[in-house]
Amino acid sequence: MRVPHSLYLVRWLKGRRNFCSTVGELTTCRELVPEMKHQMEQKWHNKLGDYRFNPSDTAKPKRYVLAMFPYPSGNLHMGHVRVYTISDAMARFYRLNGANVLHPMGWDAFGLPAENAAIQRRIAADTWTQRNIGEMRKQLEMLAFSFDWEREFATCEPEYYRWTQQLFLMLFKDGLAYQREALVNWDPVDETVLADEQVDDNGCSWRSGAKVEKKVLRQWFVRTTTFAKPLLEGLSDPGLEDWKDIIKLQRHWIGECEGYAFELPLVGDHKMKSVSVWTRDPAEFRKALFVAIHPANLLNSAKHTECVLENVIVKNPFTKEVLPVIVTEQIPFPEGCDTYLAVESEQNCKLAAKSGLNLSSNKKLKEESNDSGEDIIQQALAQGIGGHPVSSKLRDWLISRQRFWGTPIPIIHCPSCGTVPVPEQDLPIRLPTDSVGVPLAQNEQWLKVNCPSCQRTDCRRESDTMDTFVDSSWYFLRFIDAHNKQMMFDPTLAHRLMPVDLYVGGKEHAVLHLYYARFVAHYLHSKGLLPTSEPFKRLLVQGMVMGRSYRVASSGKYIPAKEVEVLDEKHNKAVERTTGEPVTMLWEKMSKSKLNGVDPLEVLREHGCDTLRLILLADVAPTSHRNWSEATFPGILNWQKRLWMTLHDFRELRTKINPENNKPPTTEEFTEQENKLWDARNYFTAGATFNYRHSHQLSVGISKMQGLTNAIRRASPDVVTFGRQYERALAAQIIMLAPMAPHFAAELWEQLVTAPHRVEREETNSSGLRWDGTVFDQRWPEIDEDFPLDLTFKINGAECCILKIPAKRFNQLTHQESLDLALKQEAIVKLIGKRPLRTSDFVLYPSCEAALNVDLDRAILEEGQDGQEPVKSKKEKKDKKVKKKKSLQVLHIGAELDAAVPVEQCDRK
């Protein structure tokens, strides 16, 4: 049974001094101290709202927010905390906006690290993994991440990998999972295949110490190249948001699909049954002379350098001719290929003659034609030997892993029937539970099985397990329907919930994981199980958390910070305390080996959960690296203190109101300050909303909220005591803070709603706030209808002026309406002059901002026609641009939307 998070906090708080002893006393403390934050977290931990996705609620819009699930190492690091803080802030934001949010969590639990750790400790890998999951789950709960824990699973559980095996069988049935020979690392002592990371720098096995051999073994592959072109074209899907450089990485990995790959059968009894050949023009098979292979090709077992391979003949399945095989390096092999289809050409004929190959007896030169080779492609597709568009460098996915701790491949090898898939009703094929570190290939009891087809008793299970990337290639689909015992997931639910609206994770997974997940989604979409081929609509690729590391300059040895004396932080000058040797100071990814890691739980104990979350979100964008330094803490700590003091002073002043004279002042100053607060609330809410919803620059969102705090704290005592707009600004401030600092915001909200003599009470509520609910029962603040929002007008990408339009009308703007509106303004007409308008672009972010860019004829601009200045130097252009930006005109558009009155530039920052 799990120990509740609140109990851990109670245990830790025991014995602490100098804090308010009861929750009620929090309101009497004007100074916010860390102990009070812990109290708030203890008080509100189980009262922060319902995080479960409700499948029956179809009225609300769905939002599927997913953070890449972790490997259960047993300890959270700052990278974990950052990614889950980001996804949690977004999930809570969407809930406040009325969405039905799916925000699940699970564990990528198979793999070599757990197997190694279990062997070292002489315990079962399952025991070790489940222990780590328990520890990490406890840590995640302490950080108040709003995961739907009812959907939790680990990929090592039979209830999960049963469906990974089902996915494999689907691929196998469709000809997309197959076996062929591949070169692997072989441990001759343990008689097992090793992954590259299991081989040390000396080429020896990590476990037995034996010298590793290269060996050709039959391995399982998934034919991902079949979907190469759809995967490439999918990167141009207009529905993808914020993929940015990930698209470039994926395009580079897939390559241009400018040719076709074919598996050509070998004639005779060979260990390898076929050879893969890539060509840009399938029609070349009609005039093929021979197949050339690089000396490193597996067919060249004798390691020849230049020769014709005897007894190795390739069959041309399209002409029924046979093709000899030449080993050579004197051929322009396509990128990434070690085979080459040689066609009739002077160079290839010379190479054949030089190799002693006589082609005249069975080859006749054929006339060139406009043959497209389409019939060859169709034959290849029908025979299952290729014919799909693919780049020359892309390879199928090798999924075989000769380990214990992985999903067993559901195949039985029968002497009579050959390769037999395990019947679906017999799934899952479970891992043995009574062995520690014994490879499946050596577990005779587990390997023995009857053939499901002919019932022979001397059959053997497939001993390979699947690559852990297979487990994570579809996990986001299982979260949709985590406890379904009849199928991988309900297609009806998948059509409702997919694609994932926001996928948060590290850039290190931008190629392989995303490529494999996209492949599976494309495959399942082709079978009608998913509504779209692309699984992730929007990506938020977060940067790493960097720690300060110290290396002795002479030796390169890392030393801890306590052994370093920093002489000049700004110029990175430091020495080792004991020796005085120069030390190099670096910002590097946190790791134990670099001695620069920071335990999140230590920060949690020192400053509290919400402060840790705010520190990780502030200062830099989520996509940028975060240099972890305590020098950045004061900004967030002081902001929290100012917010706390603001609510404390608000309650104090409201308590002193005389009920018999509870009327606001009628002075001009009071009205002016209230109007400023109305303006500030709308302005900063629009900014924070944009950075939550559209840009995901959460650090800028914090800056906007801090700007609202400054505006609130400038209010006079009279406004604090009687101001309705003051209350609304406070309410908006707390609600916008809630996704990032949920406990702190919950306490601030309670302080607000329980304050005496509130102006905005339930019976007179005009703001739509639920004063009888918690902060998580509220709706995200909305912009008032008459607040003017910015439509930025640009000419050839340069900002020229801003049109301020009331929100009610602003949110209804279309491209054409905004263009018509802009061209009615005299100031804009003067800017354009007589230059013809070529194109225009319009983007609208409702209740936030909009931009209209018109593209004018650049030729006229460069020639200096129509009264325009001619082209100037770069410096002159820059000076002019700066001057123009400073004098940017602001036009207030009235309700009638036909009057334009120039006003001074707004001074809000």
PDB file of N, CA, C and O in Angstrom, residues 481-502:
ATOM      1  N   ASP A 481      -6.953   3.612 -23.337  1.00  0.00           N
ATOM      2  CA  ASP A 481      -7.851   2.523 -22.922  1.00  0.00           C
ATOM      3  C   ASP A 481      -7.037   1.504 -22.125  1.00  0.00           C
ATOM      4  O   ASP A 481      -6.936   0.337 -22.504  1.00  0.00           O
ATOM      5  N   ALA A 482      -6.476   1.941 -21.010  1.00  0.00           N
ATOM      6  CA  ALA A 482      -5.415   1.204 -20.324  1.00  0.00           C
ATOM      7  C   ALA A 482      -5.839  -0.153 -19.770  1.00  0.00           C
ATOM      8  O   ALA A 482      -4.988  -1.023 -19.548  1.00  0.00           O
ATOM      9  N   HIS A 483      -7.109  -0.353 -19.515  1.00  0.00           N
ATOM     10  CA  HIS A 483      -7.537  -1.587 -18.853  1.00  0.00           C
ATOM     11  C   HIS A 483      -8.407  -2.465 -19.746  1.00  0.00           C
ATOM     12  O   HIS A 483      -9.092  -3.359 -19.262  1.00  0.00           O
ATOM     13  N   ASN A 484      -8.352  -2.218 -21.045  1.00  0.00           N
ATOM     14  CA  ASN A 484      -9.121  -3.015 -21.997  1.00  0.00           C
ATOM     15  C   ASN A 484      -8.489  -4.400 -22.107  1.00  0.00           C
ATOM     16  O   ASN A 484      -7.319  -4.534 -22.453  1.00  0.00           O
ATOM     17  N   LYS A 485      -9.263  -5.440 -21.827  1.00  0.00           N
ATOM     18  CA  LYS A 485      -8.753  -6.812 -21.852  1.00  0.00           C
ATOM     19  C   LYS A 485      -9.064  -7.526 -23.160  1.00  0.00           C
ATOM     20  O   LYS A 485      -8.629  -8.663 -23.365  1.00  0.00           O
ATOM     21  N   GLN A 486      -9.828  -6.859 -24.047  1.00  0.00           N
ATOM     22  CA  GLN A 486     -10.212  -7.493 -25.295  1.00  0.00           C
ATOM     23  C   GLN A 486      -9.394  -7.010 -26.497  1.00  0.00           C
ATOM     24  O   GLN A 486      -9.289  -7.708 -27.495  1.00  0.00           O
ATOM     25  N   MET A 487      -8.804  -5.812 -26.403  1.00  0.00           N
ATOM     26  CA  MET A 487      -8.049  -5.273 -27.532  1.00  0.00           C
ATOM     27  C   MET A 487      -7.021  -4.267 -27.034  1.00  0.00           C
ATOM     28  O   MET A 487      -7.046  -3.856 -25.880  1.00  0.00           O
ATOM     29  N   MET A 488      -6.096  -3.901 -27.947  1.00  0.00           N
ATOM     30  CA  MET A 488      -5.053  -2.934 -27.595  1.00  0.00           C
ATOM     31  C   MET A 488      -5.674  -1.641 -27.088  1.00  0.00           C
ATOM     32  O   MET A 488      -5.209  -1.058 -26.112  1.00  0.00           O
ATOM     33  N   PHE A 489      -6.702  -1.191 -27.776  1.00  0.00           N
ATOM     34  CA  PHE A 489      -7.439   0.013 -27.408  1.00  0.00           C
ATOM     35  C   PHE A 489      -8.728   0.010 -28.216  1.00  0.00           C
ATOM     36  O   PHE A 489      -8.825  -0.639 -29.266  1.00  0.00           O
ATOM     37  N   ASP A 490      -9.697   0.732 -27.724  1.00  0.00           N
ATOM     38  CA  ASP A 490     -10.968   0.846 -28.411  1.00  0.00           C
ATOM     39  C   ASP A 490     -10.818   1.855 -29.553  1.00  0.00           C
ATOM     40  O   ASP A 490     -10.529   3.027 -29.310  1.00  0.00           O
ATOM     41  N   PRO A 491     -10.997   1.430 -30.817  1.00  0.00           N
ATOM     42  CA  PRO A 491     -10.842   2.368 -31.937  1.00  0.00           C
ATOM     43  C   PRO A 491     -11.772   3.584 -31.840  1.00  0.00           C
ATOM     44  O   PRO A 491     -11.419   4.673 -32.292  1.00  0.00           O
ATOM     45  N   THR A 492     -12.950   3.392 -31.243  1.00  0.00           N
ATOM     46  CA  THR A 492     -13.867   4.526 -31.089  1.00  0.00           C
ATOM     47  C   THR A 492     -13.259   5.590 -30.192  1.00  0.00           C
ATOM     48  O   THR A 492     -13.309   6.787 -30.485  1.00  0.00           O
ATOM     49  N   LEU A 493     -12.665   5.144 -29.075  1.00  0.00           N
ATOM     50  CA  LEU A 493     -11.984   6.091 -28.190  1.00  0.00           C
ATOM     51  C   LEU A 493     -10.785   6.728 -28.880  1.00  0.00           C
ATOM     52  O   LEU A 493     -10.514   7.918 -28.721  1.00  0.00           O
ATOM     53  N   ALA A 494     -10.059   5.918 -29.654  1.00  0.00           N
ATOM     54  CA  ALA A 494      -8.882   6.439 -30.353  1.00  0.00           C
ATOM     55  C   ALA A 494      -9.278   7.513 -31.357  1.00  0.00           C
ATOM     56  O   ALA A 494      -8.592   8.533 -31.491  1.00  0.00           O
ATOM     57  N   HIS A 495     -10.399   7.307 -32.055  1.00  0.00           N
ATOM     58  CA  HIS A 495     -10.843   8.310 -33.012  1.00  0.00           C
ATOM     59  C   HIS A 495     -11.281   9.592 -32.318  1.00  0.00           C
ATOM     60  O   HIS A 495     -11.261  10.677 -32.917  1.00  0.00           O
ATOM     61  N   ARG A 496     -11.635   9.473 -31.057  1.00  0.00           N
ATOM     62  CA  ARG A 496     -12.041  10.654 -30.311  1.00  0.00           C
ATOM     63  C   ARG A 496     -10.851  11.378 -29.684  1.00  0.00           C
ATOM     64  O   ARG A 496     -10.827  12.606 -29.623  1.00  0.00           O
ATOM     65  N   LEU A 497      -9.860  10.629 -29.232  1.00  0.00           N
ATOM     66  CA  LEU A 497      -8.780  11.223 -28.443  1.00  0.00           C
ATOM     67  C   LEU A 497      -7.496  11.497 -29.219  1.00  0.00           C
ATOM     68  O   LEU A 497      -6.681  12.312 -28.798  1.00  0.00           O
ATOM     69  N   MET A 498      -7.286  10.790 -30.309  1.00  0.00           N
ATOM     70  CA  MET A 498      -6.062  11.015 -31.078  1.00  0.00           C
ATOM     71  C   MET A 498      -6.284  12.109 -32.113  1.00  0.00           C
ATOM     72  O   MET A 498      -7.400  12.298 -32.593  1.00  0.00           O
ATOM     73  N   PRO A 499      -5.219  12.827 -32.490  1.00  0.00           N
ATOM     74  CA  PRO A 499      -3.846  12.656 -32.033  1.00  0.00           C
ATOM     75  C   PRO A 499      -3.606  13.290 -30.670  1.00  0.00           C
ATOM     76  O   PRO A 499      -4.459  14.020 -30.162  1.00  0.00           O
ATOM     77  N   VAL A 500      -2.450  12.995 -30.092  1.00  0.00           N
ATOM     78  CA  VAL A 500      -2.027  13.667 -28.862  1.00  0.00           C
ATOM     79  C   VAL A 500      -1.926  15.164 -29.160  1.00  0.00           C
ATOM     80  O   VAL A 500      -1.296  15.576 -30.144  1.00  0.00           O
ATOM     81  N   ASP A 501      -2.569  15.981 -28.332  1.00  0.00           N
ATOM     82  CA  ASP A 501      -2.590  17.426 -28.581  1.00  0.00           C
ATOM     83  C   ASP A 501      -1.256  18.083 -28.260  1.00  0.00           C
ATOM     84  O   ASP A 501      -0.842  19.017 -28.956  1.00  0.00           O
ATOM     85  N   LEU A 502      -0.601  17.625 -27.209  1.00  0.00           N
ATOM     86  CA  LEU A 502       0.684  18.215 -26.817  1.00  0.00           C
ATOM     87  C   LEU A 502       1.580  17.110 -26.279  1.00  0.00           C
ATOM     88  O   LEU A 502       1.232  16.433 -25.315  1.00  0.00           O
TER      89      LEU A 502
END
